[in-house]
Short mmCIF file of C-alpha atoms in Angstrom, two decimals:
data_model
loop_
_atom_site.label_atom_id
_atom_site.label_comp_id
_atom_site.label_asym_id
_atom_site.label_seq_id
_atom_site.Cartn_x
_atom_site.Cartn_y
_atom_site.Cartn_z
CA UNK A 1 5.62 25.51 -10.82
CA UNK A 2 2.24 26.27 -11.09
CA UNK A 3 -1.21 24.53 -10.80
CA UNK A 4 -2.65 22.93 -14.39
CA UNK A 5 -6.06 23.47 -13.63
CA UNK A 6 -5.87 27.17 -11.84
CA UNK A 7 -2.66 28.45 -12.33
CA UNK A 8 -1.85 29.08 -8.60
CA UNK A 9 0.78 27.55 -6.76
CA UNK A 10 1.60 23.61 -7.54
CA UNK A 11 1.79 21.67 -4.12
CA UNK A 12 2.82 18.45 -6.08
CA UNK A 13 4.21 17.43 -9.37
CA UNK A 14 3.69 14.29 -11.06
CA UNK A 15 6.11 13.64 -13.97
CA UNK A 16 4.36 10.74 -14.96
CA UNK A 17 1.18 12.25 -15.86
CA UNK A 18 2.92 15.68 -16.61
CA UNK A 19 1.01 17.13 -14.39
CA UNK A 20 1.46 19.46 -11.26
CA UNK A 21 -1.65 20.52 -8.81
CA UNK A 22 -2.16 22.86 -6.02
CA UNK A 23 -3.59 21.60 -2.59
CA UNK A 24 -7.39 22.22 -3.26
CA UNK A 25 -7.09 20.78 -6.85
CA UNK A 26 -4.97 17.64 -5.69
CA UNK A 27 -8.00 16.81 -2.95
CA UNK A 28 -10.58 16.84 -5.75
CA UNK A 29 -8.32 14.79 -8.20
CA UNK A 30 -7.22 12.45 -6.39
CA UNK A 31 -10.76 10.79 -5.41
CA UNK A 32 -11.96 11.52 -9.03
CA UNK A 33 -9.39 9.33 -10.76
CA UNK A 34 -9.85 6.81 -8.00
CA UNK A 35 -13.73 6.46 -8.88
CA UNK A 36 -12.67 6.74 -12.17
CA UNK A 37 -10.20 3.14 -11.41
CA UNK A 38 -13.25 1.35 -9.37
CA UNK A 39 -15.53 1.80 -12.61
CA UNK A 40 -12.79 0.83 -15.04
CA UNK A 41 -12.11 -2.13 -13.33
CA UNK A 42 -15.89 -3.04 -12.17
CA UNK A 43 -14.91 -2.95 -8.36
CA UNK A 44 -18.08 -2.56 -6.71
CA UNK A 45 -20.85 -0.15 -6.94
CA UNK A 46 -22.76 1.73 -4.16
CA UNK A 47 -24.97 -0.86 -3.42
CA UNK A 48 -22.36 -3.18 -2.33
CA UNK A 49 -20.88 -3.54 1.49
CA UNK A 50 -17.53 -2.75 1.35
CA UNK A 51 -14.65 -3.70 3.97
CA UNK A 52 -11.41 -1.89 3.72
CA UNK A 53 -8.60 -3.12 5.45
CA UNK A 54 -7.02 -0.57 8.27
CA UNK A 55 -3.49 -0.86 9.14
CA UNK A 56 -2.96 2.85 10.42
CA UNK A 57 -0.95 3.32 7.21
CA UNK A 58 -1.52 6.51 5.15
CA UNK A 59 -2.87 3.99 2.24
CA UNK A 60 -5.61 2.55 3.72
CA UNK A 61 -6.64 5.17 6.01
CA UNK A 62 -6.40 7.38 2.59
CA UNK A 63 -8.57 4.81 1.08
CA UNK A 64 -10.88 4.66 4.01
CA UNK A 65 -11.14 8.07 3.12
CA UNK A 66 -11.45 8.35 -0.16
CA UNK A 67 -14.24 5.90 -0.33
CA UNK A 68 -16.43 7.32 2.45
CA UNK A 69 -16.04 11.01 0.58
CA UNK A 70 -17.55 9.22 -2.79
CA UNK A 71 -20.50 8.09 -1.22
CA UNK A 72 -19.89 4.51 -0.82
CA UNK A 73 -20.61 2.25 2.35
CA UNK A 74 -16.90 1.08 3.65
CA UNK A 75 -16.53 -0.07 6.82
CA UNK A 76 -13.16 -0.90 8.69
CA UNK A 77 -10.97 -4.27 9.76
CA UNK A 78 -8.06 -3.37 12.16
CA UNK A 79 -6.08 -6.62 12.87
CA UNK A 80 -3.49 -5.98 16.00
CA UNK A 81 -0.54 -8.12 15.23
CA UNK A 82 1.11 -7.04 18.77
CA UNK A 83 3.99 -5.86 17.61
CA UNK A 84 5.90 -3.54 19.66
CA UNK A 85 9.41 -3.26 18.77
CA UNK A 86 10.58 -0.75 20.69
CA UNK A 87 7.88 1.90 19.49
CA UNK A 88 4.83 0.16 20.47
CA UNK A 89 3.90 -0.56 16.54
CA UNK A 90 0.55 -2.08 17.08
CA UNK A 91 -0.36 0.16 19.63
CA UNK A 92 0.66 3.81 18.02
CA UNK A 93 -1.19 2.11 14.69
CA UNK A 94 -4.29 0.89 16.43
CA UNK A 95 -4.56 4.61 18.33
CA UNK A 96 -4.24 6.46 15.00
CA UNK A 97 -7.35 3.86 13.27
CA UNK A 98 -9.75 4.45 16.24
CA UNK A 99 -8.65 8.27 15.99
CA UNK A 100 -9.63 8.57 12.16
CA UNK A 101 -13.23 6.70 13.11
CA UNK A 102 -13.80 9.05 15.81
CA UNK A 103 -13.72 11.71 13.78
CA UNK A 104 -15.73 10.38 11.02
CA UNK A 105 -18.07 8.19 12.85
CA UNK A 106 -17.16 5.41 11.09
CA UNK A 107 -17.31 1.52 12.01
CA UNK A 108 -14.45 -0.59 12.65
CA UNK A 109 -14.03 -4.08 13.49
CA UNK A 110 -10.98 -4.91 15.73
CA UNK A 111 -9.53 -8.43 15.45
CA UNK A 112 -6.52 -9.18 18.08
CA UNK A 113 -4.46 -11.94 16.52
CA UNK A 114 -3.14 -12.99 20.01
CA UNK A 115 -6.83 -13.88 20.64
CA UNK A 116 -7.76 -15.47 17.63
CA UNK A 117 -4.91 -17.48 16.69
CA UNK A 118 -3.25 -17.81 20.10
CA UNK A 119 0.28 -15.78 19.21
CA UNK A 120 0.98 -12.45 18.12
CA UNK A 121 3.17 -11.88 14.81
CA UNK A 122 6.31 -12.06 16.56
CA UNK A 123 5.45 -14.87 18.31
CA UNK A 124 4.61 -17.07 15.03
CA UNK A 125 7.71 -15.41 13.64
CA UNK A 126 9.23 -17.14 16.43
CA UNK A 127 7.60 -20.14 16.74
CA UNK A 128 7.71 -21.05 12.41
CA UNK A 129 10.83 -21.99 10.49
CA UNK A 130 8.83 -19.40 7.88
CA UNK A 131 8.70 -16.61 10.64
CA UNK A 132 12.21 -17.36 11.14
CA UNK A 133 13.10 -16.89 7.56
CA UNK A 134 10.52 -14.09 6.36
CA UNK A 135 8.21 -12.44 9.06
CA UNK A 136 6.29 -10.45 6.41
CA UNK A 137 5.21 -14.01 4.95
CA UNK A 138 3.39 -14.87 7.91
CA UNK A 139 2.49 -12.08 8.92
CA UNK A 140 0.63 -11.39 5.44
CA UNK A 141 -0.56 -15.01 5.68
CA UNK A 142 -2.24 -14.39 8.65
CA UNK A 143 -3.78 -11.56 7.64
CA UNK A 144 -5.20 -12.60 4.44
CA UNK A 145 -6.83 -15.34 6.86
CA UNK A 146 -8.40 -12.94 8.88
CA UNK A 147 -9.62 -10.45 6.41
CA UNK A 148 -11.29 -13.27 4.52
CA UNK A 149 -13.01 -14.72 7.66
CA UNK A 150 -14.28 -11.37 8.94
CA UNK A 151 -15.32 -10.17 5.04
CA UNK A 152 -16.93 -13.99 4.79
CA UNK A 153 -18.25 -13.93 8.55
CA UNK A 154 -20.20 -10.38 8.43
CA UNK A 155 -21.45 -10.91 5.06
CA UNK A 156 -19.49 -8.04 3.31
CA UNK A 157 -19.45 -8.20 -0.36
CA UNK A 158 -16.33 -6.72 -1.15
CA UNK A 159 -12.53 -6.35 0.84
CA UNK A 160 -10.55 -3.37 0.00
CA UNK A 161 -7.32 -2.79 0.78
CA UNK A 162 -4.78 0.10 0.30
CA UNK A 163 -1.99 -1.01 -1.93
CA UNK A 164 -0.60 1.32 -4.37
CA UNK A 165 1.37 1.13 -7.52
CA UNK A 166 4.59 0.82 -5.71
CA UNK A 167 3.68 -2.09 -4.05
CA UNK A 168 2.05 -3.49 -6.61
CA UNK A 169 5.22 -2.75 -9.42
CA UNK A 170 7.20 -4.38 -6.26
CA UNK A 171 5.39 -7.66 -6.26
CA UNK A 172 4.99 -7.69 -9.94
CA UNK A 173 8.69 -7.32 -10.01
CA UNK A 174 9.70 -10.14 -8.01
CA UNK A 175 7.09 -12.63 -9.16
CA UNK A 176 8.41 -11.89 -12.99
CA UNK A 177 12.08 -12.28 -11.60
CA UNK A 178 11.20 -15.81 -10.76
CA UNK A 179 8.78 -16.11 -13.48
CA UNK A 180 6.04 -17.22 -10.50
CA UNK A 181 3.27 -18.09 -13.48
CA UNK A 182 0.82 -18.94 -10.94
CA UNK A 183 0.58 -15.62 -8.73
CA UNK A 184 1.42 -13.89 -12.01
CA UNK A 185 -1.92 -15.22 -13.28
CA UNK A 186 -3.76 -13.66 -10.03
CA UNK A 187 -2.43 -10.45 -10.07
CA UNK A 188 -4.70 -7.33 -10.69
CA UNK A 189 -6.51 -4.70 -9.13
CA UNK A 190 -9.63 -7.00 -8.67
CA UNK A 191 -9.40 -10.86 -7.74
CA UNK A 192 -13.14 -12.20 -8.42
CA UNK A 193 -14.95 -13.79 -5.67
CA UNK A 194 -14.54 -17.78 -5.49
CA UNK A 195 -15.55 -20.42 -3.73
CA UNK A 196 -15.47 -18.93 0.13
CA UNK A 197 -13.05 -16.25 -0.81
CA UNK A 198 -13.85 -12.66 -0.88
CA UNK A 199 -13.92 -10.63 -3.91
CA UNK A 200 -10.52 -8.00 -3.03
CA UNK A 201 -10.20 -4.97 -5.13
CA UNK A 202 -7.54 -2.28 -4.80
CA UNK A 203 -9.00 1.00 -5.64
CA UNK A 204 -5.30 2.64 -5.37
CA UNK A 205 -3.50 0.03 -7.55
CA UNK A 206 -2.75 3.38 -10.22
CA UNK A 207 -1.43 6.01 -7.50
CA UNK A 208 2.31 5.92 -6.55
CA UNK A 209 3.30 6.18 -3.14
CA UNK A 210 4.19 9.53 -2.87
CA UNK A 211 1.20 10.60 -4.37
CA UNK A 212 -0.83 8.45 -1.46
CA UNK A 213 1.82 10.47 1.01
CA UNK A 214 1.27 13.75 -0.34
CA UNK A 215 -2.87 12.94 -0.23
CA UNK A 216 -2.68 11.84 3.78
CA UNK A 217 -0.48 14.95 4.13
CA UNK A 218 -2.94 17.16 2.69
CA UNK A 219 -5.91 15.73 3.93
CA UNK A 220 -4.77 16.22 7.99
CA UNK A 221 -4.56 12.19 8.24
CA UNK A 222 -2.43 11.34 11.25
CA UNK A 223 -0.99 7.80 9.89
CA UNK A 224 1.51 5.70 11.70
CA UNK A 225 4.75 6.84 10.00
CA UNK A 226 7.75 4.98 11.66
CA UNK A 227 8.34 1.72 9.33
CA UNK A 228 7.30 -1.52 10.90
CA UNK A 229 10.27 -2.76 12.71
CA UNK A 230 10.08 -6.33 10.82
CA UNK A 231 9.84 -4.38 7.63
CA UNK A 232 13.56 -3.58 7.76
CA UNK A 233 15.69 -4.98 5.03
CA UNK A 234 12.23 -6.39 3.25
CA UNK A 235 12.57 -7.64 -0.66
CA UNK A 236 9.44 -5.67 -1.64
CA UNK A 237 11.15 -2.49 -0.24
CA UNK A 238 14.87 -3.51 -1.45
CA UNK A 239 12.76 -4.11 -4.81
CA UNK A 240 10.98 -0.47 -4.47
CA UNK A 241 14.29 1.36 -4.36
CA UNK A 242 15.36 -0.37 -7.73
CA UNK A 243 12.43 0.95 -9.18
CA UNK A 244 12.35 4.04 -7.79
CA UNK A 245 15.97 4.47 -9.62
CA UNK A 246 14.38 3.49 -13.00
CA UNK A 247 11.64 6.13 -12.23
CA UNK A 248 14.17 8.80 -11.44
CA UNK A 249 16.01 8.40 -14.68
CA UNK A 250 12.63 7.63 -16.85
CA UNK A 251 9.63 8.69 -15.49
CA UNK A 252 6.44 6.89 -15.76
CA UNK A 253 8.34 3.36 -15.72
CA UNK A 254 6.57 2.24 -12.74
CA UNK A 255 3.34 2.97 -13.86
CA UNK A 256 4.41 1.53 -17.36
CA UNK A 257 5.51 -1.71 -16.00
CA UNK A 258 2.26 -2.62 -14.21
CA UNK A 259 -0.39 -1.14 -16.85
CA UNK A 260 1.45 -2.78 -19.40
CA UNK A 261 1.56 -6.14 -17.43
CA UNK A 262 -2.26 -6.25 -17.12
CA UNK A 263 -2.51 -5.72 -20.57
CA UNK A 264 -0.23 -8.32 -22.04
CA UNK A 265 -2.42 -10.68 -19.31
CA UNK A 266 -5.90 -9.35 -20.80
CA UNK A 267 -4.02 -9.99 -24.29
CA UNK A 268 -3.36 -13.85 -23.55
CA UNK A 269 -0.21 -13.73 -21.95
CA UNK A 270 -0.46 -17.05 -19.70
CA UNK A 271 -3.46 -17.86 -21.26
CA UNK A 272 -2.75 -20.92 -21.62
CA UNK A 273 -1.58 -21.58 -17.72
CA UNK A 274 -5.34 -20.05 -17.08
CA UNK A 275 -6.81 -23.13 -18.68
CA UNK A 276 -5.37 -24.94 -16.35
CA UNK A 277 -5.89 -22.90 -13.05
CA UNK A 278 -6.14 -25.27 -9.92
CA UNK A 279 -9.61 -25.66 -8.66
CA UNK A 280 -10.15 -24.62 -4.93
CA UNK A 281 -11.10 -26.64 -2.29
CA UNK A 282 -12.42 -26.15 1.06
CA UNK A 283 -9.40 -26.54 3.94
CA UNK A 284 -10.62 -29.11 6.36
CA UNK A 285 -9.35 -27.13 9.19
CA UNK A 286 -10.60 -23.72 8.87
CA UNK A 287 -13.07 -24.35 5.75
CA UNK A 288 -11.31 -21.48 3.96
CA UNK A 289 -10.57 -22.21 0.66
CA UNK A 290 -7.07 -23.66 -0.54
CA UNK A 291 -5.44 -24.31 -3.79
CA UNK A 292 -4.39 -28.45 -2.73
CA UNK A 293 -6.18 -30.68 -1.24
CA UNK A 294 -5.78 -31.05 2.21
CA UNK A 295 -4.77 -28.16 5.45
CA UNK A 296 -4.61 -24.50 4.04
CA UNK A 297 -1.09 -22.70 4.36
CA UNK A 298 -2.32 -21.17 7.43
CA UNK A 299 -3.44 -23.98 8.84
CA UNK A 300 -0.37 -26.36 8.18
CA UNK A 301 1.32 -23.32 10.17
CA UNK A 302 -0.54 -23.33 13.17
CA UNK A 303 -0.46 -27.17 12.95
CA UNK A 304 3.23 -27.21 12.89
CA UNK A 305 4.17 -24.73 15.52
CA UNK A 306 1.42 -27.07 17.73
CA UNK A 307 3.25 -30.58 16.69
CA UNK A 308 6.86 -28.57 17.68
CA UNK A 309 5.82 -27.38 21.06
CA UNK A 310 7.67 -23.98 20.16
CA UNK A 311 5.61 -21.12 21.41
CA UNK B 1 23.27 27.25 4.23
CA UNK B 2 19.85 25.24 3.69
CA UNK B 3 19.35 22.60 6.12
CA UNK B 4 17.12 19.48 5.23
CA UNK B 5 15.98 16.82 7.44
CA UNK B 6 14.95 13.25 7.08
CA UNK B 7 13.99 11.49 10.01
CA UNK B 8 17.01 11.26 12.20
CA UNK B 9 19.23 12.74 9.46
CA UNK B 10 20.99 15.77 8.60
CA UNK B 11 22.05 17.69 5.55
CA UNK B 12 23.13 20.64 4.90
CA UNK B 13 23.30 22.27 1.00
CA UNK B 14 24.47 25.26 -0.29
CA UNK B 15 21.30 28.05 -0.55
CA UNK B 16 20.34 29.36 -4.44
CA UNK B 17 19.99 25.57 -5.57
CA UNK B 18 16.61 24.12 -6.40
CA UNK B 19 15.25 21.35 -4.37
CA UNK B 20 15.42 18.79 -6.55
CA UNK B 21 19.42 19.65 -6.93
CA UNK B 22 19.68 19.69 -3.17
CA UNK B 23 18.28 16.21 -3.06
CA UNK B 24 20.56 15.05 -5.58
CA UNK B 25 23.06 16.54 -3.36
CA UNK B 26 22.07 14.81 -0.44
CA UNK B 27 21.80 11.38 -2.36
CA UNK B 28 18.13 11.01 -2.22
CA UNK B 29 15.61 10.24 -4.77
CA UNK B 30 12.93 12.56 -5.19
CA UNK B 31 10.31 9.96 -6.10
CA UNK B 32 11.12 9.07 -2.09
CA UNK B 33 10.24 11.69 -0.48
CA UNK B 34 7.89 14.64 0.01
CA UNK B 35 9.54 18.11 1.24
CA UNK B 36 7.98 20.43 3.32
CA UNK B 37 8.49 24.38 4.17
CA UNK B 38 6.82 26.11 6.94
CA UNK B 39 4.77 22.82 6.73
CA UNK B 40 3.44 23.12 3.44
CA UNK B 41 4.68 20.68 0.38
CA UNK B 42 6.62 22.39 -2.28
CA UNK B 43 7.75 20.80 -6.06
CA UNK B 44 11.64 20.32 -6.74
CA UNK B 45 11.99 23.62 -8.70
CA UNK B 46 11.42 25.73 -5.51
CA UNK B 47 14.71 27.68 -4.59
CA UNK B 48 16.01 26.84 -1.82
CA UNK B 49 16.85 30.48 0.56
CA UNK B 50 19.64 30.68 2.99
CA UNK B 51 18.73 29.85 6.42
CA UNK B 52 15.91 27.49 5.65
CA UNK B 53 14.56 24.06 7.32
CA UNK B 54 13.19 21.88 4.56
CA UNK B 55 11.67 19.04 6.34
CA UNK B 56 11.17 15.75 4.42
CA UNK B 57 8.56 13.18 4.66
CA UNK B 58 9.98 9.67 3.83
CA UNK B 59 7.15 7.94 1.62
CA UNK B 60 8.39 4.17 1.15
CA UNK B 61 6.97 1.47 3.02
CA UNK B 62 6.97 -2.46 2.74
CA UNK B 63 6.99 -5.91 4.42
#
């Protein structure tokens, strides 16, 4: 297969775009497309300060690499979750994030979950009913809380995450299966800042996961290859597998699923629900905004674990 | 034969088939892996030759 730009040997074929590219042109194409999406969805400008949530994985490190190459002011945030799982998962992730930073002279903020919340993620999963059922749910809750806190406390304009199209399509699939309108309303490339919540953006939301892995590999970015021990059997991975079966038979299905959803919502789907969108209230515990009066989900989880005396 | 390696799994396929057909033979979806030969990424139309080792990189993560 030949590169469409130069006729050289292609290293990647993207059937949904009917496009094959060589290494050199792929490494130029992906940042160009990212820039296009940043502008299209009005994510941020070069005058704004970005905080990139970095896990040590292929997506977040590639995102930071791309933003740096494009000339944006992007610092990183690594949240040390305290997950070992027999493979020193968090320690290795942090090592790779720090190596990435050292090679590029970037700024990385590190937050230790145990120091900030009193427990590691494995300890939180044991201490709560929610965590015992869905460890990824507790991890997500703690990470969102900490990401927003740091972005707000350090005065960043925008919080950027490395969610790719497979991530977004899997979430959309789950929310559509359950018709979770409240979540469907909030899903998109940009979640605007409101009442103490930092603006959140997903510049990689239109790239397939395979494309992001290819970028990391071709750029020589060393990332954590092992799966998080807690993600084994996660629903999101199951949904991704289902969507990839569809994609295999009908190239472009995942992209169309996500883009047509964004277009349908823009055209008025869920318009009635948008009108009654809930106001946000400051949580009396941490001060961060929450949709219902009283403690936010994070503070409720902390309070429950203290009441039960577990952990 | 051609050896195909994905994490701790090993598969063997007959030489002369394309990477796309080899992946199908192994029950793998092309969308979920990247294939490398001698450290270089290759596309699904590449013909696999006898004695080659194809290393696959899993691309799906979640949680």
